[in-house]
Coordinates of C-alpha atoms in Angstrom, one line a residue:
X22 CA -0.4 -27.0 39.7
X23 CA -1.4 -24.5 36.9
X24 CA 1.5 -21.8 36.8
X25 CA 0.9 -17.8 36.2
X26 CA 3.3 -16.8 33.2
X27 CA 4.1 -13.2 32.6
X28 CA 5.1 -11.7 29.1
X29 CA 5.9 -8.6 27.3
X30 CA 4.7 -7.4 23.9
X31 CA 6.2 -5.0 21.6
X32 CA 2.9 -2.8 20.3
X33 CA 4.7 -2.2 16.5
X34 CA 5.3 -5.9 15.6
X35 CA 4.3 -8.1 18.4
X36 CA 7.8 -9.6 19.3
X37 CA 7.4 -11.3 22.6
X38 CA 9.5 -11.2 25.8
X39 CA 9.7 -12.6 29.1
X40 CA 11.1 -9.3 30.8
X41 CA 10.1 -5.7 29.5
X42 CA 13.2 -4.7 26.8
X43 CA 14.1 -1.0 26.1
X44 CA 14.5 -1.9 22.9
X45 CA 13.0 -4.2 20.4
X46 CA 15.4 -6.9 18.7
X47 CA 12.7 -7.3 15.9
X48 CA 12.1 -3.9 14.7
X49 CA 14.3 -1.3 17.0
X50 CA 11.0 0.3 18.5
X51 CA 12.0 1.9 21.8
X52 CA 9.8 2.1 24.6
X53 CA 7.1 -0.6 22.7
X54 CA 6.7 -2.9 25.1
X55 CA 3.6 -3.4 27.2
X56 CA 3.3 -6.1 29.7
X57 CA -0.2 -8.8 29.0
X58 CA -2.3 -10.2 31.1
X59 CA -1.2 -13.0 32.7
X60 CA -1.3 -16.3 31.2
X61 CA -2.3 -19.5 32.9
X62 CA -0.4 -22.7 31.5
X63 CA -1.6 -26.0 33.2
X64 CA 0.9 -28.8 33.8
X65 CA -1.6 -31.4 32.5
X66 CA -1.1 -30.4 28.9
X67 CA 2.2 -32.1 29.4
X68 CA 1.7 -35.8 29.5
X69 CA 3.0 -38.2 27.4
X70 CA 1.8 -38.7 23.5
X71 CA 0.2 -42.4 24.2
X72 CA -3.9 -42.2 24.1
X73 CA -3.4 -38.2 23.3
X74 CA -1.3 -35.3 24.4
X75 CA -2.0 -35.1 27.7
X76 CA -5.4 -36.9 27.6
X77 CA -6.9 -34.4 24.6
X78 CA -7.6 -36.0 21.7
X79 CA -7.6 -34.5 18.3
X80 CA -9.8 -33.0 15.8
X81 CA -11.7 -34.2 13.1
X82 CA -9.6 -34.6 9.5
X83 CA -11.1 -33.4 6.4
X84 CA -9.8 -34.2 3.1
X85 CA -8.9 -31.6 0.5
X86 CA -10.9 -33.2 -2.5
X87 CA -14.0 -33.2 -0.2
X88 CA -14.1 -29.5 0.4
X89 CA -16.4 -27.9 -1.6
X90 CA -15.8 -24.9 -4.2
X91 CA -17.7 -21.3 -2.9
X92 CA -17.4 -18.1 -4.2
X93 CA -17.0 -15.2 -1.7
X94 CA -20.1 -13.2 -2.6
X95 CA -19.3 -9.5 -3.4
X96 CA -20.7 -6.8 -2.8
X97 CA -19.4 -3.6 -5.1
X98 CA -18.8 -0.5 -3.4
X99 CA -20.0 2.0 -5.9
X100 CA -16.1 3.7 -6.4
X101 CA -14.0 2.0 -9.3
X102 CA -10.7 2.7 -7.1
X103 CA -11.4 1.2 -4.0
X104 CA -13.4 -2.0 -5.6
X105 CA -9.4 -2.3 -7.4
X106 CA -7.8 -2.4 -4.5
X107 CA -10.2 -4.8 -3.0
X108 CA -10.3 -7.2 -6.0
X109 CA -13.7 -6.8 -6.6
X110 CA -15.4 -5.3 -4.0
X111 CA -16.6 -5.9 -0.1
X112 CA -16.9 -9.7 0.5
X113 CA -19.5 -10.8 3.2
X114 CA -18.2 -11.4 6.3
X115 CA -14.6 -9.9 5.3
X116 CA -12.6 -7.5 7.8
X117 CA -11.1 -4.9 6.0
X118 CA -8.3 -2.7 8.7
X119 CA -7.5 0.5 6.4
X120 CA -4.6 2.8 7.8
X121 CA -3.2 6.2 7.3
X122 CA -2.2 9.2 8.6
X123 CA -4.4 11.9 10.6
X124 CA -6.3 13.9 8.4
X125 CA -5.7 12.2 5.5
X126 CA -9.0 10.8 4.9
X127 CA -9.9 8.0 5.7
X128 CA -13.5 8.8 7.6
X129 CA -14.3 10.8 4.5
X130 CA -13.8 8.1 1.9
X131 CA -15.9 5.3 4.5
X132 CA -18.8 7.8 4.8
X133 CA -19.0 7.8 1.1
X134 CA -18.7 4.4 0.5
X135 CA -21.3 4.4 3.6
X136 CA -23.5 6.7 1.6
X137 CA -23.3 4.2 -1.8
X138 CA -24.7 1.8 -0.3
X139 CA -27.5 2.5 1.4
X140 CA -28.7 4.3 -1.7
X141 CA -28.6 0.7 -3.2
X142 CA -30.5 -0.7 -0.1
X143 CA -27.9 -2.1 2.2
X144 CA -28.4 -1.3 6.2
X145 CA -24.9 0.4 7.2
X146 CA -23.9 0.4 11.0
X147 CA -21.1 3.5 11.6
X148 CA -19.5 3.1 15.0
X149 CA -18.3 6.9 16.0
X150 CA -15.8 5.9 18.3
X151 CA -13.5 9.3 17.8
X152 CA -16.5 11.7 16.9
X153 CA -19.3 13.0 17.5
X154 CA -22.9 12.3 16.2
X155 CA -23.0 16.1 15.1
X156 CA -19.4 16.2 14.0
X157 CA -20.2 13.5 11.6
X158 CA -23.5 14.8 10.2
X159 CA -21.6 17.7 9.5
X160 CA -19.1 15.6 7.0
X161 CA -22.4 14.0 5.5
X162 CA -23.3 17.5 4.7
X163 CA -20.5 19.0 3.7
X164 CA -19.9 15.2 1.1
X165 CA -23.5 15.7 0.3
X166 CA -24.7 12.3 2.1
X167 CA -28.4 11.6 2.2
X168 CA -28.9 7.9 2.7
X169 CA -30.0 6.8 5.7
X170 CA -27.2 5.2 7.9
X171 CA -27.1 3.8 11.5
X172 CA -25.1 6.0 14.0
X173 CA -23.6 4.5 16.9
X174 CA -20.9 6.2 20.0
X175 CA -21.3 2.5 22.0
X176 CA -17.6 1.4 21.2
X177 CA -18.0 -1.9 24.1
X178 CA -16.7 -4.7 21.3
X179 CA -19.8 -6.7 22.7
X180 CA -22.4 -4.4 22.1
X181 CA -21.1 -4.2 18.3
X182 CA -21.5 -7.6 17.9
X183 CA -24.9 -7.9 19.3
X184 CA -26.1 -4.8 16.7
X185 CA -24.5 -6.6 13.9
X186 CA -26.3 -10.1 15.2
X187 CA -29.6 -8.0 15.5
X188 CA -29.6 -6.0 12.6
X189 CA -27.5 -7.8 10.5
X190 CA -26.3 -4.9 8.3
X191 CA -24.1 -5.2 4.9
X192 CA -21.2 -2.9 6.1
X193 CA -20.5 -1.8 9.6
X194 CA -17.3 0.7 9.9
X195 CA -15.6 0.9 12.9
X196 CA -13.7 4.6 13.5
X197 CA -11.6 3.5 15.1
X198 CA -10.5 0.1 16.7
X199 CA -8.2 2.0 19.1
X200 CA -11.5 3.4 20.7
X201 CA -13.0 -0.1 21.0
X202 CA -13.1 -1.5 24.3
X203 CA -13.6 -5.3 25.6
X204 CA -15.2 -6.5 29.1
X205 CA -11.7 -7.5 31.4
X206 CA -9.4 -5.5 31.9
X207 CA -6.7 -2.7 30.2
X208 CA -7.8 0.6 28.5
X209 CA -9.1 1.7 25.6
X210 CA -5.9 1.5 22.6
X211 CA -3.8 -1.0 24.4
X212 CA -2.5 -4.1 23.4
X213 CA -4.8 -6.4 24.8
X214 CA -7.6 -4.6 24.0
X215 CA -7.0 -3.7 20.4
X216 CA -6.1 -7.6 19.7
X217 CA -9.3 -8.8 21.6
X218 CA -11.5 -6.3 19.9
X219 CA -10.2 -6.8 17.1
X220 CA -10.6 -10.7 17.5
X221 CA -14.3 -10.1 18.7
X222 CA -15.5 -8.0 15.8
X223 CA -14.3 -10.4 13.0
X224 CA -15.9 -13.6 14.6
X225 CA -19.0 -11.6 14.9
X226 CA -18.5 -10.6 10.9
X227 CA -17.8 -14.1 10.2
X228 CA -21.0 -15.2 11.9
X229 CA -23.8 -12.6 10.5
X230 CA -22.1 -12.4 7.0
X231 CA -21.3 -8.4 7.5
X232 CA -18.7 -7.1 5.8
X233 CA -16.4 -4.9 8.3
X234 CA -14.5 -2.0 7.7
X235 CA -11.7 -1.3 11.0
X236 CA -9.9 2.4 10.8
X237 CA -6.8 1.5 12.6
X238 CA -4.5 4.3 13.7
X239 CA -0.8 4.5 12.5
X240 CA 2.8 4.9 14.2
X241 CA 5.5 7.7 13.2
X242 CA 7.1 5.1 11.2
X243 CA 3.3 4.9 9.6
X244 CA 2.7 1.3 10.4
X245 CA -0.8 0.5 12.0
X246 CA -0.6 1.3 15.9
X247 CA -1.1 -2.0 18.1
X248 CA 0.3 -5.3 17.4
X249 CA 1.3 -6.9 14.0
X250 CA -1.2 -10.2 15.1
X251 CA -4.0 -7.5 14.1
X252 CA -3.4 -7.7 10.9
X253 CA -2.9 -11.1 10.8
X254 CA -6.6 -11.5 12.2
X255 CA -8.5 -9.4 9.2
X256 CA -8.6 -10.4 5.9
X257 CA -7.2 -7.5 4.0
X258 CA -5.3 -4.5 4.8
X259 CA -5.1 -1.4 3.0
X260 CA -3.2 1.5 3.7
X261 CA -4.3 5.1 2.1
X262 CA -1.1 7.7 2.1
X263 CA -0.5 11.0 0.7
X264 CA 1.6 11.7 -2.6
X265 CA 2.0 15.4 -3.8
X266 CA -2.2 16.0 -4.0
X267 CA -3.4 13.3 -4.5
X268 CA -4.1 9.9 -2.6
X269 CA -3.0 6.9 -3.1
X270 CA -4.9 3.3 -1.4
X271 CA -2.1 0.5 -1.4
X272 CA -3.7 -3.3 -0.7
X273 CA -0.4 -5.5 1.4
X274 CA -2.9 -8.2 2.1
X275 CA -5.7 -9.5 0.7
X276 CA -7.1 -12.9 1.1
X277 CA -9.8 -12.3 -0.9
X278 CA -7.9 -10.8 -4.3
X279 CA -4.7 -9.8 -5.3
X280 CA -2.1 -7.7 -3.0
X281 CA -0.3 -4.9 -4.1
X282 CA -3.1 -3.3 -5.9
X283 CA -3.1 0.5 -6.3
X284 CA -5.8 3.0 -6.2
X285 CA -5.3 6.5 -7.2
X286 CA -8.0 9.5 -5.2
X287 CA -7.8 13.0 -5.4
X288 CA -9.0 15.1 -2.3
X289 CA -11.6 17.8 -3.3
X290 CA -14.4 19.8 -1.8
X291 CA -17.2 16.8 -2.2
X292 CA -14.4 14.5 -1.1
X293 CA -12.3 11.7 -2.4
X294 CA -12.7 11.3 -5.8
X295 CA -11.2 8.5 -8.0
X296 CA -8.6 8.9 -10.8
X297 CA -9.2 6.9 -14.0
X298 CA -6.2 8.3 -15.8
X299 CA -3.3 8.3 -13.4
X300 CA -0.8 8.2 -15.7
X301 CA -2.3 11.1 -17.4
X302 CA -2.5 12.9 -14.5
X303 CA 1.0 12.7 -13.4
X304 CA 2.3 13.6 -16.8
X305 CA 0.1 16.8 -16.9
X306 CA 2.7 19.1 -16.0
X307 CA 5.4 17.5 -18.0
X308 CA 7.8 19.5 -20.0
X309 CA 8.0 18.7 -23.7
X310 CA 11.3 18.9 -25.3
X311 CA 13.3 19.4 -22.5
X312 CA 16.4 17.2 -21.8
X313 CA 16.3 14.7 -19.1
X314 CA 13.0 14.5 -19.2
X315 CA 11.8 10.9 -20.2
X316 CA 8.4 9.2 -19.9
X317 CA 8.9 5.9 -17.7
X318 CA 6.5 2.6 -18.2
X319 CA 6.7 1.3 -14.5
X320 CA 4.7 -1.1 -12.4
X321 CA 3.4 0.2 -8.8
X322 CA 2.8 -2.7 -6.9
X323 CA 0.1 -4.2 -9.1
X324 CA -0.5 -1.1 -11.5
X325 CA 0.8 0.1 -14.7
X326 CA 1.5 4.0 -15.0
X327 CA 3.4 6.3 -16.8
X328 CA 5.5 8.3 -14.9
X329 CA 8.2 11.5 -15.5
X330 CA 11.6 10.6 -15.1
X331 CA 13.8 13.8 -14.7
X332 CA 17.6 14.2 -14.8
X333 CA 19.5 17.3 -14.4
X334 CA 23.2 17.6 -14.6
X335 CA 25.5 20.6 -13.8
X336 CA 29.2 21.3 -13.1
X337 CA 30.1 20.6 -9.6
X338 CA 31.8 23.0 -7.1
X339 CA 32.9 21.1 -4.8
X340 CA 35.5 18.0 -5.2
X341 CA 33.6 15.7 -4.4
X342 CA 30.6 15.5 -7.1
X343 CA 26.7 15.3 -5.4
X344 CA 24.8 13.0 -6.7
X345 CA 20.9 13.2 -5.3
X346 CA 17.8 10.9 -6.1
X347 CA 14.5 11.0 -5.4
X348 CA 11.9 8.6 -5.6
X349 CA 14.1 6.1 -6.7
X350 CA 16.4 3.3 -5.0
X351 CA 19.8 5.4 -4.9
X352 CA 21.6 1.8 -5.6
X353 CA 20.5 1.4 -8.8
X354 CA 20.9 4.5 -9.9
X355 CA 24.7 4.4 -8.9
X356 CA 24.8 1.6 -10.6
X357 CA 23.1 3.1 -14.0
X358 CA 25.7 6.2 -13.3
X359 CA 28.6 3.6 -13.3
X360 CA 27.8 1.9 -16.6
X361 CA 26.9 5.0 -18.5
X362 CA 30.9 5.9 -17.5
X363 CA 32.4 2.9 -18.1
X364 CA 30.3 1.3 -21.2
X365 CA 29.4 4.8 -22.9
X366 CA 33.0 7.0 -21.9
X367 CA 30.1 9.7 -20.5
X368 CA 32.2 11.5 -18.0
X369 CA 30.6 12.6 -14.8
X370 CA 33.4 12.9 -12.6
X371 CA 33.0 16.4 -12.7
X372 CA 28.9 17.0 -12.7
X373 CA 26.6 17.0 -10.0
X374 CA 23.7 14.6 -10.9
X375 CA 20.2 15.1 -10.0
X376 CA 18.0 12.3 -10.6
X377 CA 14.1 12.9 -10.0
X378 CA 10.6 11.2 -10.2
X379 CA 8.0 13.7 -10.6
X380 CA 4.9 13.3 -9.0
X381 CA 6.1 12.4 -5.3
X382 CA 5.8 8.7 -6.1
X383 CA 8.3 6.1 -4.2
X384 CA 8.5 3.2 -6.8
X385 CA 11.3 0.6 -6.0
X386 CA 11.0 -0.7 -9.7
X387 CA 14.4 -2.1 -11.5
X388 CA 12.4 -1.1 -15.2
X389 CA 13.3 2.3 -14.4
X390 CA 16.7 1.8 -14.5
X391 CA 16.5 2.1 -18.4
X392 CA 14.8 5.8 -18.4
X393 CA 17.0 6.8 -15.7
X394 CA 20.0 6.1 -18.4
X395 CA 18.7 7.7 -20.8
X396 CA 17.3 10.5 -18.7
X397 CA 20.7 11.3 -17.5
X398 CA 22.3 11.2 -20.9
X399 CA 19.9 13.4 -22.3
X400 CA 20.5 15.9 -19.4
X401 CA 24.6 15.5 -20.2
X402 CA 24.7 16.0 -23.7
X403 CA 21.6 18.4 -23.9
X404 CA 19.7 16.8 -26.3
X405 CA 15.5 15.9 -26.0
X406 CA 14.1 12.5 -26.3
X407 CA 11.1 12.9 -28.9
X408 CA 7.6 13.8 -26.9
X409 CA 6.3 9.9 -28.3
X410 CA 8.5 7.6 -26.6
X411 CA 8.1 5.6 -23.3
X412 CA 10.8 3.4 -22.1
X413 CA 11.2 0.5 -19.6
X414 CA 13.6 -2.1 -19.2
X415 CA 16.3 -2.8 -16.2
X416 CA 20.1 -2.2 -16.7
X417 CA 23.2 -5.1 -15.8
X418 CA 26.6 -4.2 -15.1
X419 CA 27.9 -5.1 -18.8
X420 CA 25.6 -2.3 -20.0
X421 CA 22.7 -4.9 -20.8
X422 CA 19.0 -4.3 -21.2
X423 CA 17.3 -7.1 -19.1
X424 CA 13.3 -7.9 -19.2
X425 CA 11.0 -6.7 -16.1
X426 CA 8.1 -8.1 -14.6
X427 CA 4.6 -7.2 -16.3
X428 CA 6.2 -5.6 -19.4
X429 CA 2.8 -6.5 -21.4
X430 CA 0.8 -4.5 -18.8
X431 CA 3.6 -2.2 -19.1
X432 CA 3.3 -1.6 -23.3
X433 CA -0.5 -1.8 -23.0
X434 CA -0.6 1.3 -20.9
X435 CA 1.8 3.0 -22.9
X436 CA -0.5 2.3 -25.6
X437 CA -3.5 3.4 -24.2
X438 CA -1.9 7.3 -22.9
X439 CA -1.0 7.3 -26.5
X440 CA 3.0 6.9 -26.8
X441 CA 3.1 4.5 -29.4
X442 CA 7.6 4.1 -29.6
X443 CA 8.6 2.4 -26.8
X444 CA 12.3 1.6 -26.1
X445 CA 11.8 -1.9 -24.6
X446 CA 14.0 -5.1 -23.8
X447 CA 14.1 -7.5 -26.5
X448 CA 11.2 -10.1 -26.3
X449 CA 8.0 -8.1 -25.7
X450 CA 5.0 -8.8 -27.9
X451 CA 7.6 -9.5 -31.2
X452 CA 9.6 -6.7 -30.8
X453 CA 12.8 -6.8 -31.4
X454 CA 14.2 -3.9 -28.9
X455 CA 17.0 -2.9 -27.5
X456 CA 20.2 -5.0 -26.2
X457 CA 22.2 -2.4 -24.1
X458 CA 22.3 0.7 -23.2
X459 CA 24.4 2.1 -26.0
X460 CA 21.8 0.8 -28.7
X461 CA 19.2 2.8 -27.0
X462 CA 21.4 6.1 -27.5
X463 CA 22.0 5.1 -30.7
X464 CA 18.5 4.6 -31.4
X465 CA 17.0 7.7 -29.8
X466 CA 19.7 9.8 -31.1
X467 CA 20.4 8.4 -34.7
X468 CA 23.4 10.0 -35.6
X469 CA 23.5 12.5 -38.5
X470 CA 25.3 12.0 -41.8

């Protein structure tokens, strides 16, 4: 006799329970848990393994050297920052779910990719699920749209997939997949229904070849709202955030490219528009010949920029020195603090340390560790590093300058924005470099006869 199973589900990571929880053990989210709908499980799926697991046979086996070789057909979406991030461009039949904060723009940057393809002659389905018809021909106006796109406010899942089927357009966006609804039961944005819909929508994308764009909405702790087995289900998520002005579109997954690819967008009055130079343009304001100041060759994710490491140091008043860091991991630079004392005799027992990266960039990146040395030193002894110098490299306890990961990519873009002395780990490209940390001094500040 087929029995009726209830379960819980946490909505922020999809942790499963048999009784409702007011916390969740997986990722301390209170108050997540929704209950699903029920689930039938049949005794008869339990016989015994002789003849097939309880009379079901299995599948059809197919070797690996039989499969063929087939390349996901692209199709380019007309911005150089977004085809990054997406390793190429909108594959056929791909599900995209992009994330982000109210406001931020998400809508705004879809309706222009909307709008740069149908100028090249590809049908584009818009599902409105948030706005309306007029609200959004006012944001075509306002970006300057004039390609003809298909408008939609039906947000039943099954009636998407039956336009796709019919019309069998090369994008369809969905804004957003919290507003999609599936025939059964539950409301619109609850678990059930944002896992179904989403689970609809990309077999329908699969089937007519459409490449789908999802605008999923995101929690407090700015993770996509609904559970983690939506992401599971597309092919590539991408989350767009805010850093100082301007925008920056981070890939996590991508099944189709590379993750951890970066794209850099700054919000204006015709809307998003890329940034080819980001390490220029987060060095624009940068001080020259001011100490602590030092230009950092780091990797974000997948992409080489140069950013503005600042230091600042200052005689404490209270007896306990502060030390505050920002944009950095506050670890390491304790740990770059502690060897610069005990391998260099700099004292800062009695200095408050400030430790910055400009811009309003997050970048957990042990290269930095080297310009955050020297940043610090510079701000201590109150000497400039010359305007011409980048530096990379990641610090050990004995004072030792270790390699990083992508230091070509690292030197190449250094090389490009035009600083051509870097201060480097031994081993890059022929160079001979640096050992430790007290070599670097030595070699930015040569001492005078």
């Amino acid at each position: 006799m087929a029995r009726v199973t209830t379960r819980y589900v946490c909505t922020s990571c999809g942790y499963q329970s048999a009784k409702p929880l007011g916390r969740c053990p997986n990722c301390q989210a209170w108050n997540s848990f929704e209950e699903e709908a029920p689930v039938v499980a049949s005794g008869k799926t339990r016989g015994s393994l002789g003849g097939g697991y309880g009379g079901v046979t299995g599948g059809r086996l197919t070797p690996l050297s039989t499969v063929g070789r087939r390349e996901e057909p692209r199709t380019r979406t007309g911005i150089a920052e977004l085809d990054r991030v997406l390793g190429g461009g909108l594959v056929a039949g791909g599900v995209t779910l992009i994330g982000g904060e109210p406001g931020i723009g998400k809508s705004t940057l879809l309706l222009q990719v909307a709008d740069r393809l149908a100028r090249n002659g590809g049908a584009v389905l818009y599902v409105a699920g948030e706005e309306s018809l007029e609200q959004i021909r006012l944001r075509a106006d306002r970006l300057g749209v004039t390609a003809e796109i298909q408008l939609t406010r039906d947000t039943r899942a099954e009636h998407i997939a039956a336009l796709m089927a019919e019309h069998k357009p090369a994008l369809c966006i969905v804004d957003s997949i919290q507003t999609v609804t599936v025939e059964g039961d539950g409301t619109p944005g609850g678990l059930a229904q944002v896992r179904e819909g989403t689970a609809l929508l990309t077999r329908a994308a699969k089937e007519t070849g459409t490449a789908t764009v999802l605008v999923g909405h995101v929690t407090k702790e700015g993770t996509v709202a609904g559970p983690k087995v939506m992401e599971h289900i597309v092919d590539t998520t991408v989350f767009l955030e805010t850093v100082g002005a301007f925008r920056l579109l981070r890939s996590v997954k991508n099944r189709f490219g590379q993750a951890g690819e970066l794209g850099v967008f700054e919000m204006r009055g015709e809307g998003l528009v890329a940034v080819e130079n980001p390490s220029a343009a987060f060095l624009a304001e940068r001080p020259v010949g001011v100490p602590g100041s030092v230009v950092a060759a780091t990797i974000d994710g997948q992409r080489p920029m140069l950013l503005e490491v600042q230091a600042l140091a200052a005689k404490t008043p209270y007896p306990n020195p502060r030390r505050v860091v920002v944009g950095l991991d506050p670890r390491r630079v304790d740990v770059v603090l502690a060897v610069l004392e005990r391998r260099l005799d700099l004292t800062l027992g009695g200095l408050d340390v400030y430790v910055n990266l400009a811009g309003g960039l997050k970048v957990p990146d042990p290269g930095l560790d080297l310009p955050v040395a020297l940043a610090v030193y510079s701000a201590v002894v109150g000497r400039a590093l010359p305007g011409n110098v980048a530096v990379f490299g990641e610090v050990g306890l004995a004072g030792e300058v270790r390699s990083t990961q992508g230091a070509l990519r690292r030197a190449e873009e250094a090389a490009r924005a035009g600083y051509l002395h870097l201060i480097v780990p031994p081993g890059l490209d022929g160079r001979e470099g640096v050992r430790s940390v007290e070599e670097a001094v030595g070699l930015v500040w040569q001492p005078t006869p």
